[in-house]
PDB file of C-alpha atoms in Angstrom:
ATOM      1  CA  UNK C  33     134.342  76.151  24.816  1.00 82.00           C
ATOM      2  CA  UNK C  34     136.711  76.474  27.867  1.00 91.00           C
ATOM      3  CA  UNK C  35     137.434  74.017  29.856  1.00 96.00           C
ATOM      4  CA  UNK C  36     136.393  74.078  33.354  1.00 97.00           C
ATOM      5  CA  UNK C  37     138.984  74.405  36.149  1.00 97.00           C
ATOM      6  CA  UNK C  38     137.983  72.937  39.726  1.00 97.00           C
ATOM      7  CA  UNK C  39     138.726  74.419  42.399  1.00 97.00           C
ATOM      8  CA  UNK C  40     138.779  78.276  41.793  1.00 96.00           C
ATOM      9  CA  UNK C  41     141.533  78.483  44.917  1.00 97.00           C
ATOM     10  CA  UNK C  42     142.733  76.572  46.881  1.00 96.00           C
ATOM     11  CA  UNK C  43     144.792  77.468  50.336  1.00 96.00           C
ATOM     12  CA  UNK C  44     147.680  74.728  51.510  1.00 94.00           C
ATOM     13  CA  UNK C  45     149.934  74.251  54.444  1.00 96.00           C
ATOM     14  CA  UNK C  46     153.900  73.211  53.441  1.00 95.00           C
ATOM     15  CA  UNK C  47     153.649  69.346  52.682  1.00 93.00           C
ATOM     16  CA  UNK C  48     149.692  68.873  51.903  1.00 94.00           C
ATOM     17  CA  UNK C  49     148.809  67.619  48.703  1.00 93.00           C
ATOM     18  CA  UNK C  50     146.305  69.218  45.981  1.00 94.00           C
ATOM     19  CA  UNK C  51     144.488  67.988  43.310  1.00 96.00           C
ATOM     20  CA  UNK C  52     143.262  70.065  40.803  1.00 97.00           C
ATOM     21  CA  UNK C  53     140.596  68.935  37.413  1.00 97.00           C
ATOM     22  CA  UNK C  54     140.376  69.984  34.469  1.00 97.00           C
ATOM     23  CA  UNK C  55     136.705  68.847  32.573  1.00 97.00           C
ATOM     24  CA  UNK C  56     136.043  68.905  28.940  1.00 95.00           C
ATOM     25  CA  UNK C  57     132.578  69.262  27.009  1.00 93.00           C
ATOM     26  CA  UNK C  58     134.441  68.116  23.921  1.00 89.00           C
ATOM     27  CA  UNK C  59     136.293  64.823  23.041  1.00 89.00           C
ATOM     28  CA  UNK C  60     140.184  65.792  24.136  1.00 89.00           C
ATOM     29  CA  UNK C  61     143.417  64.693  22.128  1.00 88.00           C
ATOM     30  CA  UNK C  62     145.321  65.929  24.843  1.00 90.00           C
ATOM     31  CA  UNK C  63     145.396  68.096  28.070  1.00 93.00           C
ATOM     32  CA  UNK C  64     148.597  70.729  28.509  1.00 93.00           C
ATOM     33  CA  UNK C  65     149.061  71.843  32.475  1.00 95.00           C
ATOM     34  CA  UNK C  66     150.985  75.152  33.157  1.00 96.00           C
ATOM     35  CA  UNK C  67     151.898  77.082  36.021  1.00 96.00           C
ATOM     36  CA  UNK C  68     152.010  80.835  36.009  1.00 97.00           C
ATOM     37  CA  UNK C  69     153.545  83.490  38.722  1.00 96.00           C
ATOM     38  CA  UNK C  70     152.573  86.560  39.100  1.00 94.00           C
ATOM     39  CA  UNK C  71     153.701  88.933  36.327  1.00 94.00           C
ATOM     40  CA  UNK C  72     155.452  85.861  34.227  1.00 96.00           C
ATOM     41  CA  UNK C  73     154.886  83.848  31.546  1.00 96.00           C
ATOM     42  CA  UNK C  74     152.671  80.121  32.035  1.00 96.00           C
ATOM     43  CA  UNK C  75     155.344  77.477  32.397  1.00 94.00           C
ATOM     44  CA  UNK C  76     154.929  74.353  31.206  1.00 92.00           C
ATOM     45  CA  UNK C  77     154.261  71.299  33.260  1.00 92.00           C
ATOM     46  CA  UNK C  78     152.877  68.362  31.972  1.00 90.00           C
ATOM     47  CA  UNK C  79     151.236  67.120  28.182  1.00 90.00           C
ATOM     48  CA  UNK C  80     148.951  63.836  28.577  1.00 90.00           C
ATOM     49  CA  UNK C  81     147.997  62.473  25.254  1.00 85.00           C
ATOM     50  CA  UNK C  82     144.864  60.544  24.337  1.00 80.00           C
ATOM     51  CA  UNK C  83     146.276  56.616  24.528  1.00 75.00           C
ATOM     52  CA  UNK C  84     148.262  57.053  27.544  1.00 75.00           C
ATOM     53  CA  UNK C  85     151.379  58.813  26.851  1.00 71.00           C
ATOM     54  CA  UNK C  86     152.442  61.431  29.742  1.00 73.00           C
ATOM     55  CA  UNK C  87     155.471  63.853  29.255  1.00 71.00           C
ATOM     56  CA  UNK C  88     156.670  66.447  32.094  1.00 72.00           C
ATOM     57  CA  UNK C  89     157.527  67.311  35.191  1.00 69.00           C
ATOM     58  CA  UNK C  90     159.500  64.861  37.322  1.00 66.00           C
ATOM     59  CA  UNK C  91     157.494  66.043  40.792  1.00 73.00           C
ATOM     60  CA  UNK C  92     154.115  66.480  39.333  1.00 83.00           C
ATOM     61  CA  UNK C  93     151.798  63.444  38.105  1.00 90.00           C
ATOM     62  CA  UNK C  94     148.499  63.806  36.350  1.00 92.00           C
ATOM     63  CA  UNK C  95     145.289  61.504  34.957  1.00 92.00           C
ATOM     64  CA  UNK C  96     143.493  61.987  31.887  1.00 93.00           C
ATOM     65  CA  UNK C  97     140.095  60.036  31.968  1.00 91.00           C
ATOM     66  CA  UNK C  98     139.513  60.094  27.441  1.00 89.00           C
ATOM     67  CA  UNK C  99     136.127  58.632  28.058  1.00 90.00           C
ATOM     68  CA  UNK C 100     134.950  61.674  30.826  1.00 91.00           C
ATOM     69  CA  UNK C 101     137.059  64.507  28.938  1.00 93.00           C
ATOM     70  CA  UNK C 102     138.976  65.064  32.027  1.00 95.00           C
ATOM     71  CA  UNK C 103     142.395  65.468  33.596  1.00 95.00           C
ATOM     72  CA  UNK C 104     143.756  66.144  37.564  1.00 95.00           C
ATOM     73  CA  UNK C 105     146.985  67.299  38.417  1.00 95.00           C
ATOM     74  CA  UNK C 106     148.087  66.143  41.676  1.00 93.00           C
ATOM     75  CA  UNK C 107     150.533  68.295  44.103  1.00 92.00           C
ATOM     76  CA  UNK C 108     152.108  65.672  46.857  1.00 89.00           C
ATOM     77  CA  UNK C 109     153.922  67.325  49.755  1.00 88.00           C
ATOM     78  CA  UNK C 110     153.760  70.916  48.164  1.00 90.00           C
ATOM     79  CA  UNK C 111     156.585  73.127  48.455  1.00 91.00           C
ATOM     80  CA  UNK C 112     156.212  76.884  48.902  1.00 94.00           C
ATOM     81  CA  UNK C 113     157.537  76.911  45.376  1.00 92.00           C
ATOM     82  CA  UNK C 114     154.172  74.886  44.150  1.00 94.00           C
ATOM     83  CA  UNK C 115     151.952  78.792  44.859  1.00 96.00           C
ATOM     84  CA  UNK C 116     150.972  80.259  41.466  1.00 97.00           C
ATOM     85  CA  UNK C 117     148.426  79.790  39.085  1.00 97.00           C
ATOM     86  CA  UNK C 118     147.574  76.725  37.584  1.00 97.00           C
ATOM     87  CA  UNK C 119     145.833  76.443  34.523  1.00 97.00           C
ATOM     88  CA  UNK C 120     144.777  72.963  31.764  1.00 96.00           C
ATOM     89  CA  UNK C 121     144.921  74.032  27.793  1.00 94.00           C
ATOM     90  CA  UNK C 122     142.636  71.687  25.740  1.00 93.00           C
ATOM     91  CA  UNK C 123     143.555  70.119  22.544  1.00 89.00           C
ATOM     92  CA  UNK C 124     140.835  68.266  20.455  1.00 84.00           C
ATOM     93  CA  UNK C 125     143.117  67.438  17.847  1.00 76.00           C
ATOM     94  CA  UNK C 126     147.094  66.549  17.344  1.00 70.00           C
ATOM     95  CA  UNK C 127     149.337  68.883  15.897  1.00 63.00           C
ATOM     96  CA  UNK C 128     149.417  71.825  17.194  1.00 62.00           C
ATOM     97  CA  UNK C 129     148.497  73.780  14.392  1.00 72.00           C
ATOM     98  CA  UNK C 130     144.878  75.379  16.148  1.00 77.00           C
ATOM     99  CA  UNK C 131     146.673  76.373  19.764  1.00 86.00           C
ATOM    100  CA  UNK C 132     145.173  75.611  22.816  1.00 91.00           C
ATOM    101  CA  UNK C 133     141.757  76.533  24.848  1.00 93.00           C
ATOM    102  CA  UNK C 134     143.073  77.121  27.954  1.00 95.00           C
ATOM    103  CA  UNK C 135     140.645  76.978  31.537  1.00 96.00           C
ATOM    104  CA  UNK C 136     140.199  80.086  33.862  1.00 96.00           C
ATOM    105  CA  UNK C 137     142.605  78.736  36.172  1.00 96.00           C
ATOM    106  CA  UNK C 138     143.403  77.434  39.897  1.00 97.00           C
ATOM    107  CA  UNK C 139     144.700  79.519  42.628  1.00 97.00           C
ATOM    108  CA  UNK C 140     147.327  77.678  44.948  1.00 96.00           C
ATOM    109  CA  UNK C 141     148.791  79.399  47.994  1.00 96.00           C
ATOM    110  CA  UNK C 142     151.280  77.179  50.065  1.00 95.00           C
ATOM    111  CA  UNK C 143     151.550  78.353  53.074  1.00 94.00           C
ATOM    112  CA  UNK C 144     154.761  77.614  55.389  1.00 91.00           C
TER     113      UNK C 144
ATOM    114  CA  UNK Z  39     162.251  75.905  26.651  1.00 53.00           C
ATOM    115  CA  UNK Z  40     161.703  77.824  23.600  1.00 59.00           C
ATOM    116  CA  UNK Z  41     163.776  80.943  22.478  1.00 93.00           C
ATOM    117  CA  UNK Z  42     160.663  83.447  22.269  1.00 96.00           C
ATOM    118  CA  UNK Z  43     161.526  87.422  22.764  1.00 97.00           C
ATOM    119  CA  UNK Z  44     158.622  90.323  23.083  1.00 98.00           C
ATOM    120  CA  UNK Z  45     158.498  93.639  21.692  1.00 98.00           C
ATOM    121  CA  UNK Z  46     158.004  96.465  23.401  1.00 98.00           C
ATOM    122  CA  UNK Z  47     157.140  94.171  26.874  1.00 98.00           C
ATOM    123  CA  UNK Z  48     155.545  97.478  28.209  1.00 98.00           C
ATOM    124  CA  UNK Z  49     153.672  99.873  26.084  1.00 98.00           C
ATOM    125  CA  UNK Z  50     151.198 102.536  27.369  1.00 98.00           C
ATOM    126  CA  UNK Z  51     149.230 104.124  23.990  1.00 97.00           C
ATOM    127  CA  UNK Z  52     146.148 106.636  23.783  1.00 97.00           C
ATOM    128  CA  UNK Z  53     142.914 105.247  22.374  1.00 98.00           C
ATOM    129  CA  UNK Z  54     142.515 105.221  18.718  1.00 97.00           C
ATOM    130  CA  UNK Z  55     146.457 105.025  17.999  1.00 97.00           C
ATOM    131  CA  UNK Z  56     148.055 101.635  16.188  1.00 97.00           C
ATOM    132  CA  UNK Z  57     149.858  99.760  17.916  1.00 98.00           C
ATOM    133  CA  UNK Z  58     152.432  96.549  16.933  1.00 98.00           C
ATOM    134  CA  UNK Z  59     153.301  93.950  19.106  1.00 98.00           C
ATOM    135  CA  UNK Z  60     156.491  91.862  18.108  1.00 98.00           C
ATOM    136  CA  UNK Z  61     157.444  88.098  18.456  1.00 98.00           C
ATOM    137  CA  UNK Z  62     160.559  86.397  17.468  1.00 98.00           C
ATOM    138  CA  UNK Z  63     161.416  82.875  18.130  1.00 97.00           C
ATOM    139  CA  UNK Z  64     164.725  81.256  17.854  1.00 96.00           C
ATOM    140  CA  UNK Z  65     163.567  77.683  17.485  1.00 91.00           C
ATOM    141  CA  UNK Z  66     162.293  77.209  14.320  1.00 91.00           C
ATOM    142  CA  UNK Z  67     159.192  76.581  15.465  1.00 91.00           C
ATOM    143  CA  UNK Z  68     155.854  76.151  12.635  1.00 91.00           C
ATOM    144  CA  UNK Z  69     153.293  77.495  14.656  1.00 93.00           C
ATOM    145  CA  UNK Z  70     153.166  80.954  16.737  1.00 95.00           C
ATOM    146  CA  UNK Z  71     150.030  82.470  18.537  1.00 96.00           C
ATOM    147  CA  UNK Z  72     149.048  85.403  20.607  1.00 98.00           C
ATOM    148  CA  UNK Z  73     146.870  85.031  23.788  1.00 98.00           C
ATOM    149  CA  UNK Z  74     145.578  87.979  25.788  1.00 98.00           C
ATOM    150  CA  UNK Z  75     145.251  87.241  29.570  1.00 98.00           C
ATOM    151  CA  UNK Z  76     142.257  88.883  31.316  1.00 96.00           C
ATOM    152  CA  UNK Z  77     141.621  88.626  35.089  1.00 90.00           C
ATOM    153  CA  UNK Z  78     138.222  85.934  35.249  1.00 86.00           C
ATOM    154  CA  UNK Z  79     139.374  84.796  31.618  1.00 89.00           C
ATOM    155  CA  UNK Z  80     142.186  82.657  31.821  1.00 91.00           C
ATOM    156  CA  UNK Z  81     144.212  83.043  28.189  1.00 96.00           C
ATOM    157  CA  UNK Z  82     142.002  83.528  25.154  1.00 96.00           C
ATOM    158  CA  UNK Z  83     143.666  82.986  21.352  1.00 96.00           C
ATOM    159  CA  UNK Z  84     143.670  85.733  19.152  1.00 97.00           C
ATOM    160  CA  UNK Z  85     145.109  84.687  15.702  1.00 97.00           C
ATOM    161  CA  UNK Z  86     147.578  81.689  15.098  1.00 95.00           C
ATOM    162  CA  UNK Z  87     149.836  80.797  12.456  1.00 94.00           C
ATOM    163  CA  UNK Z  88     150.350  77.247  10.872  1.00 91.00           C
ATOM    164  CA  UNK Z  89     153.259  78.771   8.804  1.00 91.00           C
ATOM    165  CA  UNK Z  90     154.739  81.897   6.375  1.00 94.00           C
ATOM    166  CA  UNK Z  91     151.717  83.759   5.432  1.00 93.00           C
ATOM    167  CA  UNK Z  92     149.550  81.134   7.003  1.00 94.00           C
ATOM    168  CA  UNK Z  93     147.320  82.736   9.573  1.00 95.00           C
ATOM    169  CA  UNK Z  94     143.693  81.973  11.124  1.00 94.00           C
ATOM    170  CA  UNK Z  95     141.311  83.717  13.761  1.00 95.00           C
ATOM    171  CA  UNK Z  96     141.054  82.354  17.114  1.00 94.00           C
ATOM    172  CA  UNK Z  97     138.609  83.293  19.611  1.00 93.00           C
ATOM    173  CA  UNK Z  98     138.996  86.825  20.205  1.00 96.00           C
ATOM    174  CA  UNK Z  99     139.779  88.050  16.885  1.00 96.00           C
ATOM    175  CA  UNK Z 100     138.034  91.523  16.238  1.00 96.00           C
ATOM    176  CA  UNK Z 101     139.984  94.266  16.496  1.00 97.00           C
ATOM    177  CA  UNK Z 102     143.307  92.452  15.721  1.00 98.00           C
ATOM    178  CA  UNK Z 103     145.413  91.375  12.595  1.00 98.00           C
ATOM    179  CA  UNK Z 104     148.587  89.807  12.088  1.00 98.00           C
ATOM    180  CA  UNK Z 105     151.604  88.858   9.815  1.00 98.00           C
ATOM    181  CA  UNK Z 106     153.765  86.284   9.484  1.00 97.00           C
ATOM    182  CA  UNK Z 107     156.482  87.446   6.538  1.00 96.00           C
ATOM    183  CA  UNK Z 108     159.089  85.002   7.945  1.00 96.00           C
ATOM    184  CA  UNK Z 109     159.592  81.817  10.104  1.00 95.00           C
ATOM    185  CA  UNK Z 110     160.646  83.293  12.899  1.00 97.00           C
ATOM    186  CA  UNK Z 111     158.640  86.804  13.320  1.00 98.00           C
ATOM    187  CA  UNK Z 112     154.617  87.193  14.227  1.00 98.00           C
ATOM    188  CA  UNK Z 113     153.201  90.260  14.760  1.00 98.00           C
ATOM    189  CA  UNK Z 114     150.138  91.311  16.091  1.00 98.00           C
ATOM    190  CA  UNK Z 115     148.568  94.791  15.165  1.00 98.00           C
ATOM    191  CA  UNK Z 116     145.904  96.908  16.657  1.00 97.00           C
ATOM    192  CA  UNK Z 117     144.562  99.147  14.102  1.00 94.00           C
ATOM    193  CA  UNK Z 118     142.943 101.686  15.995  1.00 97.00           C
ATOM    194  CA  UNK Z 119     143.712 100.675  20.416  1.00 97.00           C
ATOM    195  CA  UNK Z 120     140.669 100.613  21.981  1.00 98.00           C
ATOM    196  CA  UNK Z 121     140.502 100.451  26.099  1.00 97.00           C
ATOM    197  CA  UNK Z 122     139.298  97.206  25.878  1.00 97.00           C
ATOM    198  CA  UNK Z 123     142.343  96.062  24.687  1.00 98.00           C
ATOM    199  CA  UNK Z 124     144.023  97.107  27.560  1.00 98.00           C
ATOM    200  CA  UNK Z 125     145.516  93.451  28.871  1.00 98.00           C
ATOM    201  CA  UNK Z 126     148.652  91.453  28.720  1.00 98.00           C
ATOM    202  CA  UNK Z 127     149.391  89.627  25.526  1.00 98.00           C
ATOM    203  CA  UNK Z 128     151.400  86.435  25.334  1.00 98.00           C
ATOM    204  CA  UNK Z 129     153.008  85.218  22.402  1.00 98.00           C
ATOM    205  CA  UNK Z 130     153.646  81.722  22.115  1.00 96.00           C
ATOM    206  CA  UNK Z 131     155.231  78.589  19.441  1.00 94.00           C
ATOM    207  CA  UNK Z 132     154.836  75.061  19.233  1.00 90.00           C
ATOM    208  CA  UNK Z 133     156.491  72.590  17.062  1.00 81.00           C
ATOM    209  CA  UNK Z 134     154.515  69.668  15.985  1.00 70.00           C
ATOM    210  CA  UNK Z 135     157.247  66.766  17.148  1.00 59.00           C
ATOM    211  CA  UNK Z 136     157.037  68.221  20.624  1.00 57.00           C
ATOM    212  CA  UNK Z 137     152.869  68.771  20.368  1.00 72.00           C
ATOM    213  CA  UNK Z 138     152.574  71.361  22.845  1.00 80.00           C
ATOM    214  CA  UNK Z 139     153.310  75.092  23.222  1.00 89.00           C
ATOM    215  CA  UNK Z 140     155.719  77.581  24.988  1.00 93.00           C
ATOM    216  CA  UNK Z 141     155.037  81.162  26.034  1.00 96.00           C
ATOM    217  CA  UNK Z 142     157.520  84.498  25.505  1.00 97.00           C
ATOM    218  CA  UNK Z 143     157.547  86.818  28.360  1.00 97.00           C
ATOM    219  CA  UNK Z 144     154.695  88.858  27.768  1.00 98.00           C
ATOM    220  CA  UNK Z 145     153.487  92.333  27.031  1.00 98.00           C
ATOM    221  CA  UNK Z 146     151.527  94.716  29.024  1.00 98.00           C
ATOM    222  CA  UNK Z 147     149.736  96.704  26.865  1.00 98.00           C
ATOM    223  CA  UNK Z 148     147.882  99.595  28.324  1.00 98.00           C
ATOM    224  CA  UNK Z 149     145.142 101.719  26.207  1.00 98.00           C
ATOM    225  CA  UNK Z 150     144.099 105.096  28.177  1.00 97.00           C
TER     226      UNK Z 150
END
Protein backbone atom coordinates (compact mmCIF):
# COMPACT_ATOMS: atom_id res chain seq x y z
CA UNK A 1 0.00 0.00 0.00
CA UNK A 2 1.19 3.63 -0.64
CA UNK A 3 1.82 5.77 1.71
CA UNK A 4 -0.21 8.77 2.11
CA UNK A 5 1.26 12.23 1.39
CA UNK A 6 -0.41 15.33 3.27
CA UNK A 7 -0.88 18.09 1.84
CA UNK A 8 -1.53 17.50 -1.97
CA UNK A 9 0.02 21.32 -2.58
CA UNK A 10 0.97 23.57 -0.86
CA UNK A 11 1.62 27.49 -1.97
CA UNK A 12 4.57 29.52 0.14
CA UNK A 13 5.87 33.01 0.29
CA UNK A 14 10.08 33.30 0.36
CA UNK A 15 10.97 32.53 4.13
CA UNK A 16 7.66 30.57 5.41
CA UNK A 17 8.10 27.26 6.63
CA UNK A 18 6.24 23.89 5.45
CA UNK A 19 5.65 20.79 6.88
CA UNK A 20 4.80 18.01 4.97
CA UNK A 21 3.62 13.97 6.44
CA UNK A 22 4.07 11.10 5.28
CA UNK A 23 1.51 8.17 7.08
CA UNK A 24 1.99 4.51 6.94
CA UNK A 25 -0.71 1.59 7.23
CA UNK A 26 2.21 -0.76 7.74
CA UNK A 27 4.95 -0.99 10.48
CA UNK A 28 7.99 1.25 8.75
CA UNK A 29 11.84 0.35 8.97
CA UNK A 30 12.50 3.51 7.52
CA UNK A 31 11.09 6.58 5.60
CA UNK A 32 13.31 7.97 2.36
CA UNK A 33 12.28 11.88 1.43
CA UNK A 34 13.09 13.09 -2.18
CA UNK A 35 12.62 16.08 -4.07
CA UNK A 36 11.87 16.08 -7.75
CA UNK A 37 11.85 19.11 -10.50
CA UNK A 38 10.13 19.14 -13.25
CA UNK A 39 11.47 16.84 -15.99
CA UNK A 40 14.44 15.41 -13.52
CA UNK A 41 15.19 12.70 -11.60
CA UNK A 42 13.85 12.51 -7.46
CA UNK A 43 16.82 13.70 -5.45
CA UNK A 44 17.51 12.47 -2.40
CA UNK A 45 16.98 14.24 0.86
CA UNK A 46 16.76 12.61 3.94
CA UNK A 47 16.68 8.51 5.27
CA UNK A 48 15.20 8.20 8.99
CA UNK A 49 15.64 4.76 10.32
CA UNK A 50 13.47 2.93 12.83
CA UNK A 51 15.62 3.58 16.35
CA UNK A 52 16.44 7.06 15.68
CA UNK A 53 19.13 7.35 13.23
CA UNK A 54 18.63 10.41 10.64
CA UNK A 55 21.02 10.86 7.58
CA UNK A 56 20.67 13.91 4.97
CA UNK A 57 20.33 17.12 4.14
CA UNK A 58 22.07 19.77 6.22
CA UNK A 59 18.89 22.44 5.74
CA UNK A 60 16.11 20.00 5.96
CA UNK A 61 15.04 18.14 9.35
CA UNK A 62 12.43 15.45 9.62
CA UNK A 63 10.42 13.15 12.48
CA UNK A 64 9.58 9.67 12.21
CA UNK A 65 6.86 8.71 14.87
CA UNK A 66 7.68 4.23 14.65
CA UNK A 67 4.70 3.78 16.86
CA UNK A 68 2.07 6.02 14.34
CA UNK A 69 3.94 4.85 10.99
CA UNK A 70 4.65 8.38 10.22
CA UNK A 71 7.24 10.93 9.17
CA UNK A 72 7.14 15.12 8.47
CA UNK A 73 9.60 16.92 6.68
CA UNK A 74 9.90 20.37 7.77
CA UNK A 75 10.93 23.42 5.29
CA UNK A 76 12.16 26.54 7.67
CA UNK A 77 12.57 29.85 5.85
CA UNK A 78 12.08 28.26 2.29
CA UNK A 79 14.10 29.39 -0.47
CA UNK A 80 12.75 29.67 -4.02
CA UNK A 81 15.04 26.73 -4.56
CA UNK A 82 12.77 24.53 -1.92
CA UNK A 83 9.60 24.49 -5.19
CA UNK A 84 9.39 20.95 -6.61
CA UNK A 85 7.86 17.90 -5.75
CA UNK A 86 8.23 16.23 -2.67
CA UNK A 87 7.62 12.79 -2.21
CA UNK A 88 8.28 9.86 1.24
CA UNK A 89 9.37 6.12 -0.09
CA UNK A 90 8.42 3.48 2.57
CA UNK A 91 10.60 0.74 3.69
CA UNK A 92 9.14 -2.07 5.96
CA UNK A 93 12.23 -3.84 6.09
CA UNK A 94 16.27 -3.08 6.05
CA UNK A 95 18.24 -3.78 3.19
CA UNK A 96 17.25 -2.54 0.39
CA UNK A 97 16.80 -5.51 -1.49
CA UNK A 98 12.55 -4.97 -2.13
CA UNK A 99 12.88 -0.99 -3.26
CA UNK A 100 10.75 1.46 -2.00
CA UNK A 101 6.76 2.32 -2.01
CA UNK A 102 6.90 5.68 -2.67
CA UNK A 103 3.60 8.34 -1.77
CA UNK A 104 1.77 10.38 -4.55
CA UNK A 105 3.60 13.33 -3.62
CA UNK A 106 3.51 17.13 -2.29
CA UNK A 107 3.40 20.12 -4.43
CA UNK A 108 5.55 23.15 -3.07
CA UNK A 109 5.59 26.49 -4.88
CA UNK A 110 7.77 29.24 -3.14
CA UNK A 111 6.84 32.18 -4.15
CA UNK A 112 9.28 35.38 -3.99
CA UNK B 1 25.31 10.39 -5.82
CA UNK B 2 25.29 7.30 -7.76
CA UNK B 3 26.83 6.85 -11.32
CA UNK B 4 23.44 5.67 -13.08
CA UNK B 5 23.17 6.38 -17.11
CA UNK B 6 19.72 5.76 -19.27
CA UNK B 7 19.26 4.37 -22.56
CA UNK B 8 17.64 5.82 -25.09
CA UNK B 9 16.31 8.87 -22.45
CA UNK B 10 13.67 9.62 -25.23
CA UNK B 11 12.04 7.00 -27.28
CA UNK B 12 8.75 7.43 -29.24
CA UNK B 13 7.58 3.60 -30.57
CA UNK B 14 4.22 2.43 -32.34
CA UNK B 15 1.98 0.10 -30.37
CA UNK B 16 2.72 -3.50 -30.49
CA UNK B 17 6.63 -2.96 -31.21
CA UNK B 18 9.44 -4.16 -28.38
CA UNK B 19 11.01 -1.95 -26.85
CA UNK B 20 14.43 -2.06 -24.35
CA UNK B 21 15.17 0.30 -21.88
CA UNK B 22 18.90 0.35 -20.62
CA UNK B 23 20.54 1.01 -17.14
CA UNK B 24 24.12 1.05 -16.24
CA UNK B 25 25.52 1.97 -12.96
CA UNK B 26 29.03 2.75 -12.13
CA UNK B 27 28.90 2.07 -8.42
CA UNK B 28 28.79 -1.33 -7.88
CA UNK B 29 25.72 -1.20 -6.51
CA UNK B 30 23.59 -4.92 -5.53
CA UNK B 31 20.30 -3.80 -6.15
CA UNK B 32 18.75 -1.89 -9.35
CA UNK B 33 14.96 -1.16 -10.02
CA UNK B 34 12.75 0.48 -12.52
CA UNK B 35 9.85 2.83 -11.48
CA UNK B 36 7.38 4.31 -13.93
CA UNK B 37 6.10 7.81 -12.90
CA UNK B 38 2.42 8.53 -13.73
CA UNK B 39 0.75 11.92 -13.10
CA UNK B 40 -1.82 11.04 -9.71
CA UNK B 41 0.60 7.96 -9.09
CA UNK B 42 3.63 9.04 -7.62
CA UNK B 43 6.52 6.21 -8.67
CA UNK B 44 5.29 2.63 -8.85
CA UNK B 45 8.10 -0.46 -8.93
CA UNK B 46 8.14 -2.57 -11.75
CA UNK B 47 10.76 -5.40 -11.27
CA UNK B 48 13.91 -5.19 -8.94
CA UNK B 49 17.01 -6.99 -8.74
CA UNK B 50 18.78 -8.31 -5.50
CA UNK B 51 21.75 -9.39 -7.75
CA UNK B 52 23.13 -11.26 -11.28
CA UNK B 53 20.20 -13.11 -12.48
CA UNK B 54 18.32 -12.27 -9.35
CA UNK B 55 15.11 -10.53 -10.25
CA UNK B 56 11.46 -10.17 -8.61
CA UNK B 57 8.06 -8.41 -9.61
CA UNK B 58 7.12 -5.29 -8.01
CA UNK B 59 3.88 -3.69 -8.23
CA UNK B 60 3.25 -3.03 -11.71
CA UNK B 61 4.70 -5.95 -13.29
CA UNK B 62 2.48 -7.14 -16.32
CA UNK B 63 3.57 -6.31 -19.41
CA UNK B 64 7.30 -6.00 -18.43
CA UNK B 65 10.44 -8.31 -18.04
CA UNK B 66 13.89 -7.80 -17.25
CA UNK B 67 17.59 -9.02 -17.14
CA UNK B 68 20.28 -8.64 -15.13
CA UNK B 69 23.42 -10.61 -17.05
CA UNK B 70 25.96 -8.45 -15.16
CA UNK B 71 26.51 -6.21 -12.03
CA UNK B 72 26.30 -3.24 -13.53
CA UNK B 73 23.51 -3.49 -16.47
CA UNK B 74 19.42 -3.88 -15.90
CA UNK B 75 17.24 -3.83 -18.54
CA UNK B 76 13.77 -3.53 -18.80
CA UNK B 77 11.79 -4.92 -21.90
CA UNK B 78 8.39 -4.34 -23.28
CA UNK B 79 7.41 -7.21 -25.32
CA UNK B 80 4.76 -5.93 -27.31
CA UNK B 81 4.36 -1.48 -26.22
CA UNK B 82 1.08 -0.93 -25.39
CA UNK B 83 -0.28 2.93 -24.93
CA UNK B 84 -0.58 2.37 -21.52
CA UNK B 85 2.86 2.19 -21.15
CA UNK B 86 3.30 5.44 -22.36
CA UNK B 87 5.13 7.18 -19.05
CA UNK B 88 8.53 8.02 -17.81
CA UNK B 89 10.60 5.23 -16.40
CA UNK B 90 13.25 5.69 -13.75
CA UNK B 91 15.91 3.41 -13.11
CA UNK B 92 17.39 3.37 -9.86
CA UNK B 93 20.39 1.34 -7.33
CA UNK B 94 20.90 1.05 -3.83
CA UNK B 95 23.65 -0.48 -1.93
CA UNK B 96 22.82 -2.10 1.29
CA UNK B 97 25.66 -0.12 3.58
CA UNK B 98 24.08 3.11 2.43
CA UNK B 99 20.18 1.57 2.80
CA UNK B 100 18.56 3.81 0.50
CA UNK B 101 18.27 4.37 -3.27
CA UNK B 102 19.39 6.77 -6.11
CA UNK B 103 17.62 7.53 -9.38
CA UNK B 104 19.31 7.77 -13.20
CA UNK B 105 17.93 10.47 -15.29
CA UNK B 106 15.00 9.01 -16.68
CA UNK B 107 13.31 7.90 -19.84
CA UNK B 108 10.35 9.17 -21.60
CA UNK B 109 8.89 6.55 -23.27
CA UNK B 110 6.07 7.34 -25.59
CA UNK B 111 3.69 4.46 -27.18
CA UNK B 112 1.35 5.98 -30.11
Amino acid sequence: QQPVQSPQAVILREGEDAVINCSSSKALYSVHWYRQKHGEAPVFLMILLKGGEQKGHEKISASFNEKKQQSSLYLTASQLSYSGTYFCGTASSGGGADGLTFGKGTHLIIQP
Amino acid sequence: DAGITQSPRHKVTETGTPVTLRCHQTENHRYMYWYRQDPGHGLRLIHYSYGVKDTDKGEVSDGYSVSRSKTEDFLLTLESATSSQTSVYFCATGSLSGNTIYFGEGSWLTVV
